[in-house]
Coordinates of C-alpha atoms and ligand atoms in Angstrom, one line a residue:
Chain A
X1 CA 48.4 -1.6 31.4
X2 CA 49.6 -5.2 32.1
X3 CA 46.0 -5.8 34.3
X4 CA 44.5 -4.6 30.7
X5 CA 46.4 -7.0 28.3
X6 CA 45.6 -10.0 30.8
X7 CA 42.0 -8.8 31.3
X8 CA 41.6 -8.1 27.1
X9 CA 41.1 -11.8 26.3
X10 CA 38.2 -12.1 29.1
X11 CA 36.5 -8.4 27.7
X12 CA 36.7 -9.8 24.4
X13 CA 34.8 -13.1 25.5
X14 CA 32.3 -10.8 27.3
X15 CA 31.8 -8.8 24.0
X16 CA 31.3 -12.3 22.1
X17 CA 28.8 -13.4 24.8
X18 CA 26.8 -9.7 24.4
X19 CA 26.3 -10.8 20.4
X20 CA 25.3 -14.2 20.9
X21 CA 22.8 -12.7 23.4
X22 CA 21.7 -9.8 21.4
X23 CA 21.6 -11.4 17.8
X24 CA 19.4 -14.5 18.3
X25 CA 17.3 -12.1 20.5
X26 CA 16.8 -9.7 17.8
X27 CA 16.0 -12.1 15.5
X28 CA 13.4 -14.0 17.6
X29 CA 12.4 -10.1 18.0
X30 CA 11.8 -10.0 14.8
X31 CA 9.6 -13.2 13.6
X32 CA 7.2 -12.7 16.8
X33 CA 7.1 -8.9 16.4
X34 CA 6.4 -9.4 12.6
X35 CA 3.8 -12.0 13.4
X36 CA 2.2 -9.9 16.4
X37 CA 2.2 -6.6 13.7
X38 CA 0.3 -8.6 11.3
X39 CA -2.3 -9.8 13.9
X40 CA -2.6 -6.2 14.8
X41 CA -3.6 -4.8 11.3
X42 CA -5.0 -7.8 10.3
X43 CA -9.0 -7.0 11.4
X44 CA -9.7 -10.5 13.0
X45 CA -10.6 -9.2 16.4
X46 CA -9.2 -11.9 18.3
X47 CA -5.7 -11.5 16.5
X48 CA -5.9 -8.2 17.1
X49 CA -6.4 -8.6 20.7
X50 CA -3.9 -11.4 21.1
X51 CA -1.2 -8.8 19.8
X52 CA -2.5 -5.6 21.2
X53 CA -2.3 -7.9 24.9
X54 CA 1.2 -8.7 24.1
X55 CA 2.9 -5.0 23.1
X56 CA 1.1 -3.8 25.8
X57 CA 1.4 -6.7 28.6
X58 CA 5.3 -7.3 27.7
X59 CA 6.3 -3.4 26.8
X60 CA 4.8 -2.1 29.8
X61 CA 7.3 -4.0 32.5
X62 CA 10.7 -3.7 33.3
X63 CA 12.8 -5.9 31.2
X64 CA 14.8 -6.8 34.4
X65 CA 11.5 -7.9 35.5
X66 CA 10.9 -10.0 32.8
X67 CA 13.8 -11.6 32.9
X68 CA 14.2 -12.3 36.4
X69 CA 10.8 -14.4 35.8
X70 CA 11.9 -16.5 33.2
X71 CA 15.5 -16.9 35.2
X72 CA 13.8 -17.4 38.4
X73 CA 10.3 -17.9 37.9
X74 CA 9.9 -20.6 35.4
X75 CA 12.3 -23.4 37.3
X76 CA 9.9 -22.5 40.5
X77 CA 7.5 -24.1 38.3
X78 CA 9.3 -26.7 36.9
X79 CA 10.8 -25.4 33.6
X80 CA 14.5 -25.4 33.2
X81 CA 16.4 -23.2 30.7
X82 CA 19.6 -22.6 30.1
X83 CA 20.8 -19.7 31.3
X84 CA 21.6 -17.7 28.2
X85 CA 18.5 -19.2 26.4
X86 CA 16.2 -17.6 29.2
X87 CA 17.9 -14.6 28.7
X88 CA 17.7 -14.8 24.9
X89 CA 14.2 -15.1 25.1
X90 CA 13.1 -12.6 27.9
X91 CA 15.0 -10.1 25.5
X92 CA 13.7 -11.1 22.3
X93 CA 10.2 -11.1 23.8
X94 CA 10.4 -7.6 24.7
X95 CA 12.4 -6.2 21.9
X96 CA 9.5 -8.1 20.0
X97 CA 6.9 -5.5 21.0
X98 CA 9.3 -3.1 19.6
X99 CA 9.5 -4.6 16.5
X100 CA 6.2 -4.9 16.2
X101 CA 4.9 -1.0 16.7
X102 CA 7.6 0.0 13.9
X103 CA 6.4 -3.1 11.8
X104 CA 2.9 -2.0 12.1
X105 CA 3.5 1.4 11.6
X106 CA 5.0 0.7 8.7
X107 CA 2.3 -1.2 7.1
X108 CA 0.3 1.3 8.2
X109 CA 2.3 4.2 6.8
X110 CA 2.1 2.7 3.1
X111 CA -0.1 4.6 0.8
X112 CA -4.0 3.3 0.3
X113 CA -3.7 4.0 -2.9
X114 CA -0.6 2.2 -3.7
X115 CA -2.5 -0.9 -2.4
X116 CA -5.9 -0.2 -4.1
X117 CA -4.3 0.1 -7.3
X118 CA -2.7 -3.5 -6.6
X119 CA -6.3 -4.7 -5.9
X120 CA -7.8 -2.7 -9.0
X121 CA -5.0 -4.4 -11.2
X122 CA -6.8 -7.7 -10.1
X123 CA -3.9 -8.8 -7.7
X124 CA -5.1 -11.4 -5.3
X125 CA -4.5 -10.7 -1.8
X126 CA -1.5 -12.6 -1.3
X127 CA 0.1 -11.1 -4.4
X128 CA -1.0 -7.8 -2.8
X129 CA 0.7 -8.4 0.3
X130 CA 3.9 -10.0 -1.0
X131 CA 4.4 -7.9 -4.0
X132 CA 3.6 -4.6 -2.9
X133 CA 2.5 -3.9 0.7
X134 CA 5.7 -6.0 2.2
X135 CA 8.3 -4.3 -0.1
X136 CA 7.4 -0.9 0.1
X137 CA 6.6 -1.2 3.6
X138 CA 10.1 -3.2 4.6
X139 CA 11.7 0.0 3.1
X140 CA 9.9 2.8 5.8
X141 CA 11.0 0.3 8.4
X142 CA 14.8 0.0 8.5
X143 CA 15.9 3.1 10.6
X144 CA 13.5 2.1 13.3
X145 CA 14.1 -1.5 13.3
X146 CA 17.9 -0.6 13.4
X147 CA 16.9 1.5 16.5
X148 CA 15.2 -1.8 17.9
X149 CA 18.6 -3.9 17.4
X150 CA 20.7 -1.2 19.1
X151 CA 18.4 -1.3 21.8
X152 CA 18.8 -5.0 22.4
X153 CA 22.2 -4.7 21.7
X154 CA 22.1 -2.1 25.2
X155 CA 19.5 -4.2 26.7
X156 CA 21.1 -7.0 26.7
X157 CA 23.7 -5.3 29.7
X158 CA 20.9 -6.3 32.0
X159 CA 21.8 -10.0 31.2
X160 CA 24.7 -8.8 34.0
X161 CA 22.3 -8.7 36.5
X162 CA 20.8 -12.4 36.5
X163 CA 24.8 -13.8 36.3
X164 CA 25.5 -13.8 32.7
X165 CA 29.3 -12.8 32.0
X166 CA 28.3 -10.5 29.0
X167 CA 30.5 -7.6 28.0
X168 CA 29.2 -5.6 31.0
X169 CA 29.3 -8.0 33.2
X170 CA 33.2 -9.1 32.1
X171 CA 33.7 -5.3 32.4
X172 CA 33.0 -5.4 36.0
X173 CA 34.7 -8.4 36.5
X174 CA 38.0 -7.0 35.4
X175 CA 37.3 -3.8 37.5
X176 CA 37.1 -5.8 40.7
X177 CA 40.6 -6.6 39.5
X178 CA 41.8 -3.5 38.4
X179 CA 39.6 -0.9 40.3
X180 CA 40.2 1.4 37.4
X181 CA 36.2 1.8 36.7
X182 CA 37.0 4.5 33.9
X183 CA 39.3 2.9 31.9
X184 CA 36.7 -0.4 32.8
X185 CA 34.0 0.7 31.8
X186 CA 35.3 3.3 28.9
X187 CA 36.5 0.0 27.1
X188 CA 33.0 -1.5 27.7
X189 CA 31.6 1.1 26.3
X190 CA 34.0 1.3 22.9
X191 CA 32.5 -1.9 22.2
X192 CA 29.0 -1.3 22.2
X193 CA 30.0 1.7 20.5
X194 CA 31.4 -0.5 17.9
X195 CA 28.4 -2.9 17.0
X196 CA 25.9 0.3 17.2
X197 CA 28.0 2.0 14.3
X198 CA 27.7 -1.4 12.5
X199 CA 24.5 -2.1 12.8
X200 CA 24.2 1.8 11.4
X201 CA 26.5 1.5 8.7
X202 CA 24.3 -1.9 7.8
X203 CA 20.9 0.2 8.4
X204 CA 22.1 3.2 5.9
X205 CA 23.9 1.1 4.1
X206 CA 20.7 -1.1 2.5
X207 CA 17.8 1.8 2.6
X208 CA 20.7 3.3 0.1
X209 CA 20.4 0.2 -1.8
X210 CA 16.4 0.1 -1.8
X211 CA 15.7 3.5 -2.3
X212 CA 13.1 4.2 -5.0
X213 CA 14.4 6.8 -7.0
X214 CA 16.9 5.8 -9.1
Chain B
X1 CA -43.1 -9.9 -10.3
X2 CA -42.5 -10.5 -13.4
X3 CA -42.0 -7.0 -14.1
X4 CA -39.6 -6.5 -11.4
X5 CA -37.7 -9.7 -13.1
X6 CA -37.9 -8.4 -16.8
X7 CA -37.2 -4.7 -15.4
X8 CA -33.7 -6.0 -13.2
X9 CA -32.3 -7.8 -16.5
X10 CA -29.3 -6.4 -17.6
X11 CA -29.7 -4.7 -21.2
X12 CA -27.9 -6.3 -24.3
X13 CA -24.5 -5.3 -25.0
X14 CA -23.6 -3.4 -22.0
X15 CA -20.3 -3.9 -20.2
X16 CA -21.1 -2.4 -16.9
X17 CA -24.6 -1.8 -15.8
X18 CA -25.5 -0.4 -12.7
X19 CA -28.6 -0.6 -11.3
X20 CA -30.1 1.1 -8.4
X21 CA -26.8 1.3 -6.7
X22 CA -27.1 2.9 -3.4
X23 CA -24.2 3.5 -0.9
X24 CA -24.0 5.9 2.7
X25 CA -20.5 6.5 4.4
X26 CA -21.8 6.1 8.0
X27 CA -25.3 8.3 7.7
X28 CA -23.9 10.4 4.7
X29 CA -25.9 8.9 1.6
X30 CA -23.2 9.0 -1.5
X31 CA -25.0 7.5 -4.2
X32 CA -28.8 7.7 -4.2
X33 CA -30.4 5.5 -7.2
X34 CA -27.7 5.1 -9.6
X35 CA -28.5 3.8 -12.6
X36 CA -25.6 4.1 -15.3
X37 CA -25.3 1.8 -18.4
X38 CA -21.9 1.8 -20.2
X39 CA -21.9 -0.2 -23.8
X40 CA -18.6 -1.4 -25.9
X41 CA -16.3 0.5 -27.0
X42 CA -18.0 4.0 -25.3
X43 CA -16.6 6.7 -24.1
X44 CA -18.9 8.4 -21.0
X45 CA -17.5 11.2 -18.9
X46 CA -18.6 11.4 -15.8
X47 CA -19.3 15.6 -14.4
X48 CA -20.3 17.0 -11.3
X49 CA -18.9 19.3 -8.3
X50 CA -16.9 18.0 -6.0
X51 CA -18.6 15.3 -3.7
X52 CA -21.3 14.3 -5.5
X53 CA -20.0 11.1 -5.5
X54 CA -18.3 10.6 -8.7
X55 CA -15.1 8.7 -7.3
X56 CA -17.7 6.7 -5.5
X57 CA -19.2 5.6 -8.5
X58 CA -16.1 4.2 -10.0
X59 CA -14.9 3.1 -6.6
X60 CA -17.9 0.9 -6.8
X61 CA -18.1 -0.1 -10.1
X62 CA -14.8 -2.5 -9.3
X63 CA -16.2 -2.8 -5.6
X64 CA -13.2 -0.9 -3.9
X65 CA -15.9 0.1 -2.4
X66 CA -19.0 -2.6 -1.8
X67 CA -22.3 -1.4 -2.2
X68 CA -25.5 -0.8 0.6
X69 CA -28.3 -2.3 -2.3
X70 CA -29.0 -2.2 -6.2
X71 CA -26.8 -4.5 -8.4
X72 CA -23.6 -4.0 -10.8
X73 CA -23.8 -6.3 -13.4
X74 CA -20.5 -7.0 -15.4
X75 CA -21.1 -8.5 -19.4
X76 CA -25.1 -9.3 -18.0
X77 CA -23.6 -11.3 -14.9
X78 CA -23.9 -9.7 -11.2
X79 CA -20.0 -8.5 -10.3
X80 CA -18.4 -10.8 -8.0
X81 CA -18.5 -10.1 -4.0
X82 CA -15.1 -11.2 -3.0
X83 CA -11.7 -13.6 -3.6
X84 CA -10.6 -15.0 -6.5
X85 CA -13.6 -14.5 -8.7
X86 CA -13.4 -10.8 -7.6
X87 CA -9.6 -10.5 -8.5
X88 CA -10.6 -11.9 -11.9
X89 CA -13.5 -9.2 -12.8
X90 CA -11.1 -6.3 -11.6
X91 CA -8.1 -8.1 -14.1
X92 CA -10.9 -7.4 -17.0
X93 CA -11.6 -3.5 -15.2
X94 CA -8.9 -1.5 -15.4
X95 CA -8.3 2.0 -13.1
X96 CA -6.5 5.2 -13.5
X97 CA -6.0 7.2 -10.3
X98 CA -6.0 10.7 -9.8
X99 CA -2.6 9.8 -8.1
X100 CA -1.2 7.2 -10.1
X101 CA -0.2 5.2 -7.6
X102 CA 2.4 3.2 -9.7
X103 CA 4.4 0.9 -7.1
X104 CA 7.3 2.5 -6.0
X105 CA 10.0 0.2 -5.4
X106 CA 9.2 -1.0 -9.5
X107 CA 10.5 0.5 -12.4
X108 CA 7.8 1.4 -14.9
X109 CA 8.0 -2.0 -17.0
X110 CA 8.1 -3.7 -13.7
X111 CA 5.1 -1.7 -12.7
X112 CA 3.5 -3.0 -16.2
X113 CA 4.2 -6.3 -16.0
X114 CA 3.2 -7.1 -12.4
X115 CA -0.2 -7.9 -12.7
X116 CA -0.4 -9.7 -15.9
X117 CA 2.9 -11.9 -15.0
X118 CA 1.4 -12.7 -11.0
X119 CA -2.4 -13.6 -13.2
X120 CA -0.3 -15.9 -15.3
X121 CA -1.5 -14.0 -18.5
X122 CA 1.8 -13.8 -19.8
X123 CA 4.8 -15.3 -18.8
X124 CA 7.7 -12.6 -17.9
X125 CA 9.5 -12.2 -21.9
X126 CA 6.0 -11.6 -23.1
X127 CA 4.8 -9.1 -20.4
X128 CA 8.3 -7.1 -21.1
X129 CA 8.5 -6.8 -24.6
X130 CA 4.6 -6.2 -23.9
X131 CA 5.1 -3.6 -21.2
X132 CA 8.3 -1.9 -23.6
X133 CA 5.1 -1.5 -26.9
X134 CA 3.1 0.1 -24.6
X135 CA 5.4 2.4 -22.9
X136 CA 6.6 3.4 -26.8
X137 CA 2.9 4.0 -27.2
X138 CA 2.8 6.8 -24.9
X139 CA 6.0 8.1 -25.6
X140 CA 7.8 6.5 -22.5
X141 CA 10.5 4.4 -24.3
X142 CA 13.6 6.1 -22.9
X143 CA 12.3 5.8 -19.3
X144 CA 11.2 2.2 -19.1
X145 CA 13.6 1.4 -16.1
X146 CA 13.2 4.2 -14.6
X147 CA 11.2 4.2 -11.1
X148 CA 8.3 6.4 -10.6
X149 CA 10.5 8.8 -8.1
X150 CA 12.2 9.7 -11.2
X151 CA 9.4 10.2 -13.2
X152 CA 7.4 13.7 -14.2
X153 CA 3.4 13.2 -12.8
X154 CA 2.6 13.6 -16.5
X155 CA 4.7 10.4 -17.6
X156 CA 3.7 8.5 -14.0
X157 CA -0.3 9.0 -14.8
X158 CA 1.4 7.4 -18.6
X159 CA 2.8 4.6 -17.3
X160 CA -0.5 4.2 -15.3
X161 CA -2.6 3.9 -18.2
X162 CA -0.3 1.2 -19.9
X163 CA -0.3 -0.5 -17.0
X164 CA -4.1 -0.4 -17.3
X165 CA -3.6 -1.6 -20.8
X166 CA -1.3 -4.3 -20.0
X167 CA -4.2 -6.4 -18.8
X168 CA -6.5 -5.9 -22.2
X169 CA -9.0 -4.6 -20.3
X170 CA -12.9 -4.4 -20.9
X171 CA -13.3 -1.4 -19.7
X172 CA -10.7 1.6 -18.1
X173 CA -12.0 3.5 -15.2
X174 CA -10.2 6.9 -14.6
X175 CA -10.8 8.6 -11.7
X176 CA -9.7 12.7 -12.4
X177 CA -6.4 11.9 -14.1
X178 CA -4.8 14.9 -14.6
X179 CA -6.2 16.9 -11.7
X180 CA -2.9 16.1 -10.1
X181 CA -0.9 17.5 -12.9
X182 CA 0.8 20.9 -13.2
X183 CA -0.7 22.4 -16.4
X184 CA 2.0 21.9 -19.0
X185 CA 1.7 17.9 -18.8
X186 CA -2.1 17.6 -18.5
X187 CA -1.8 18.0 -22.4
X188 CA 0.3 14.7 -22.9
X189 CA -2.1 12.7 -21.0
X190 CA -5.6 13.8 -22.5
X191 CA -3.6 13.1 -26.1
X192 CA -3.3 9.8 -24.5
X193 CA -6.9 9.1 -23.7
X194 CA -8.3 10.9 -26.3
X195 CA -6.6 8.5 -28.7
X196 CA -7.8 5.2 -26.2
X197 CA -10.8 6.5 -27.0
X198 CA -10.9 6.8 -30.7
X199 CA -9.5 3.2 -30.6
X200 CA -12.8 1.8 -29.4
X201 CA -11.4 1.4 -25.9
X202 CA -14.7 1.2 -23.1
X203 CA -13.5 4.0 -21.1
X204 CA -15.7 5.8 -17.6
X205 CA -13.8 8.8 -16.9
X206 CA -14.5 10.9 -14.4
X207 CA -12.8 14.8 -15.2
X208 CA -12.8 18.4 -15.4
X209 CA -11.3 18.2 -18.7
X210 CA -14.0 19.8 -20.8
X211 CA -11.7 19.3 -23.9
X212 CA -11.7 16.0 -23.1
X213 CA -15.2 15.6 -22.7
X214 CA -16.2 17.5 -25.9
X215 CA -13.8 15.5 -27.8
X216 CA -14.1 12.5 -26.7
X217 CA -17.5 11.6 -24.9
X218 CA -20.1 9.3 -26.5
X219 CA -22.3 10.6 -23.4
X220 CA -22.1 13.0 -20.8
X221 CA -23.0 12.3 -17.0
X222 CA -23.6 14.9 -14.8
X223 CA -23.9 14.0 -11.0
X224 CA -24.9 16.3 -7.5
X225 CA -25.5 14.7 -4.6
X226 CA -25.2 11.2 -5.4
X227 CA -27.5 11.1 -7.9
X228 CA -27.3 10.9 -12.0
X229 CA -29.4 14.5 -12.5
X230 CA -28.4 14.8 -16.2
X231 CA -27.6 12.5 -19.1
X232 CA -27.4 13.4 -22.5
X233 CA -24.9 14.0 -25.9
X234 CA -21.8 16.4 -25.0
X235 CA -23.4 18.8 -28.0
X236 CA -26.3 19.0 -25.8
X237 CA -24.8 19.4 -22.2
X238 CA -22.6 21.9 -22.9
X239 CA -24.9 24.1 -25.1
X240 CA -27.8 23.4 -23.3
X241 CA -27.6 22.0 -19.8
X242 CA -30.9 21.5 -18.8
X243 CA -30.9 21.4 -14.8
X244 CA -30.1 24.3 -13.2
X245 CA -27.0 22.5 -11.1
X246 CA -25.3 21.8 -14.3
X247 CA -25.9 25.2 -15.6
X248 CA -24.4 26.1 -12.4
X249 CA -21.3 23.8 -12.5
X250 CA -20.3 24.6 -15.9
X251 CA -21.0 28.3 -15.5
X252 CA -17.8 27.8 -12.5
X253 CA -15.8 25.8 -14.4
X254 CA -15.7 27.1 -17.9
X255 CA -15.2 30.5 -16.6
X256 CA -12.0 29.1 -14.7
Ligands
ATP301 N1 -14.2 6.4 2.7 C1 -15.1 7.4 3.0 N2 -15.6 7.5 4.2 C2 -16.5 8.5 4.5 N3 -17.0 9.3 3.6 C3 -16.6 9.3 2.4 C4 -15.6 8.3 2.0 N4 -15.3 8.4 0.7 C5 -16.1 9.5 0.2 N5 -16.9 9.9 1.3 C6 -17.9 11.0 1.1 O1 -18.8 10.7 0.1 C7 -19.1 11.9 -0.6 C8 -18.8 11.6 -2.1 O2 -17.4 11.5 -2.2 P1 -16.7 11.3 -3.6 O3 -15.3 11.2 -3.4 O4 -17.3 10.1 -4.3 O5 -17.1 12.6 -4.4 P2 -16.4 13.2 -5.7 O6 -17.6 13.5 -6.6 O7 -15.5 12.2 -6.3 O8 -15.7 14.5 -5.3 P3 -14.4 15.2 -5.8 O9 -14.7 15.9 -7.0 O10 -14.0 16.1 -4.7 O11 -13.4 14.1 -6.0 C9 -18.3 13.0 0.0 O12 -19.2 13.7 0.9 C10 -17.2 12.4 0.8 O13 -16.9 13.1 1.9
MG302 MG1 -13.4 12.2 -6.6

């Protein structure tokens, strides 16, 4: 119990270090899988193939993989990152193509008709977009872009493996310590536990507030 | 030539013209020589079984869908093709859907004022107190804030028309609006076009509503396989069809 008091400060530094990976990684996610989305739906062949090479280029490899090349790969050719930023990005690119399929799939889910009625009314195409298409869309697309943020949040464990002292990685850490790997890696998981049922509460929380009727 | 010239003008006073309007899906032909005229303040309803083509022709006529050849002039000018200029002609056009397809996430003034507040027709006071006259002309007054999820499909296909009114259109294009409706509230929305109609509003409605259509119609329009087969005075079509496919179709549908 006294190994867990003088270990707490150092799990609770690890669990800080998981969010600042996890939340700027998400929200890189979340611009380039946004961006990629519209590329794909957007019927400009080379847009679409740009994005269509990314989901299926980045999404298709191990995220380890990925960032063991940006950790290890890009100063063999003469880029230097931070540690944490290289991390932050491998993750961010491949929670991107995540964000993306349930982006797309949710402009794709929107009703035609919804949208031809916009263009009847004599919207112009950016009103269409902005006004209608976006908002209803956004809507569809908050359960599985929660998903996508839990996800990083678990993801971002891998961090542990290129040297980064996230909430796993302080986890083990303390159990070299403590050899108590239960009681370890129990507390390691609490936390996760914790954010997941945040970012759940959050998730529920706003499709209440945006539902349509009411 | 001059022939073809004087014989491709647009006639006087007509809001919509179409003209040899052709259109294929792939190699399905959908609309084969349409030639449909539509004057101020007229009422046509469009007939004819199902695929013939119909939604087609009023898909076209505000160029959701584009067209293979033949023209669509708008006031004796050739509809725009695309962007601005198109957005403006479809402002003047307005569309009821057999779905009504009001926006979702807006409450039914919202849904109303959208279009003429983003086309700077009105500024947002204006469209409201707009959007509230028109939604007390259909009987909606109580429900203005109310979304469309909490709406009947008889007072959504309302709040679809005022928001086809909202933008003083030329001409309202309703594609079967109340084929969607159970029974009891296709009533309250043929009141609703029947009295557009008596207004003087332009109105192309394509229906099954033969109450409607004797009622209302300046002209009847009877389509089969993407062609205009039959046109003539209600009086006349429904006494006296003279093609033997409209003899057919209204033999099915009166006895239904
Ligand atoms: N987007 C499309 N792609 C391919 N074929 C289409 C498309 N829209 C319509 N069609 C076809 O064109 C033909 C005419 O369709 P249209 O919807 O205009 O008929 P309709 O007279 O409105 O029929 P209904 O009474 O069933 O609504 C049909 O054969 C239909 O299958
Ligand atoms: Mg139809």
């Amino acid at each position: 119990m006294d190994d867990l008091l003088k270990a707490l400060p150092g799990l609770l530094e690890g669990l800080g270090v998981t969010l600042y990976l996890s939340i700027p990684a998400f929200l890189l996610a979340m611009v380039l899988g946004s961006m990629m989305a519209i590329f794909r739906v957007s019927r400009v062949r080379s847009l679409e193939v740009l994005g269509t090479l990314y989901v299926e280029g980045v999404r298709n490899s191990p995220l380890l993989l990925i960032l063991l090349l940006l950790v290890f790969g890009l100063p063999d050719v003469g880029i230097l990152l931070p540690l944490e930023l290289a991390v932050i990005i491998g993750l961010g690119l491949y929670s991107g193509t995540f964000v993306c399929e349930a982006v797309r799939s949710g402009i794709n889910g929107v009703d035609v008709g919804m949208v031809e009625a916009a263009r009847a009314s004599g919207l112009t195409t950016r009103h269409v977009i902005s006004e209608v298409l976006l908002p209803v869309a956004l809507r569809t697309m908050i359960p599985p872009l929660a998903t996508v943020f839990i996800t990083t949040v678990l993801s971002s464990a891998l961090a542990a493996a290129v040297g980064v002292t996230e909430l796993t990685g302080a986890t083990r850490v303390y159990n070299l310590v403590a050899a108590q790997p239960f009681v370890a890696f129990g507390i390691a998981a609490a936390g996760y536990l914790l954010i997941n049922l945040l970012i759940g509460w959050a998730s529920a929380k706003s499709e209440r507030l945006l539902r349509f009727n009411q | 030539m001059m022939t073809n010239m004087s014989e491709r003008s647009p006639s006087q006073g007509a809001v919509i013209e179409l003209k040899d309007v052709e259109k294929s899906f792939g190699a399905t032909k959908v609309l084969t020589g349409v030639n449909l005229s539509i004057a101020k303040g007229e009422t046509v309803v469009i007939l004819g079984p199902s695929g013939s083509g119909k939604s087609t022709l009023l898909r076209t006529t505000n160029r959701l869908e584009p067209i293979d050849s033949g023209e669509i002039w708008y006031h004796g000018k050739p509809i725009p093709r695309e962007g601005r200029e198109l957005a403006a002609y479809r402002a003047e056009v307005g569309m009821v859907f057999q779905q009504f397809n009001l926006y979702p996430h807006k409450t039914a003034v919202q849904n109303i004022t959208l279009a003429p507040v983003k086309r700077g027709k009105q500024k947002p006071e204006e469209a409201r107190a707009r959007a509230l006259r028109l939604l007390a002309d259909v009987n909606l007054s109580e429900h203005a804030n109310k979304r469309p999820g909490a709406l009947s499909g008889g007072q959504q296909q309302r709040v679809a028309i005022a928001r086809a009114m909202a933008m003083d259109p030329e001409v309202i294009l309703f594609d079967e609006p109340t084929s969607a409706l159970d029974p009891e509230m296709i009533q309250e929305v043929v009141h609703v076009m029947k009295r557009l109609s008596a207004d003087g509003m332009t109105m192309a409605v394509v229906t099954h509503e033969i109450g409607f259509a004797r009622e209302s119609a300046d002209r009847i329009v009877f389509m089969d396989e993407g062609r205009i087969i039959e046109e003539s005075d209600p009086e006349s079509f429904f006494t006296n069809p003279r093609t033997e496919r409209a003899q057919e179709f209204l033999g099915k549908i009166l006895n239904h």
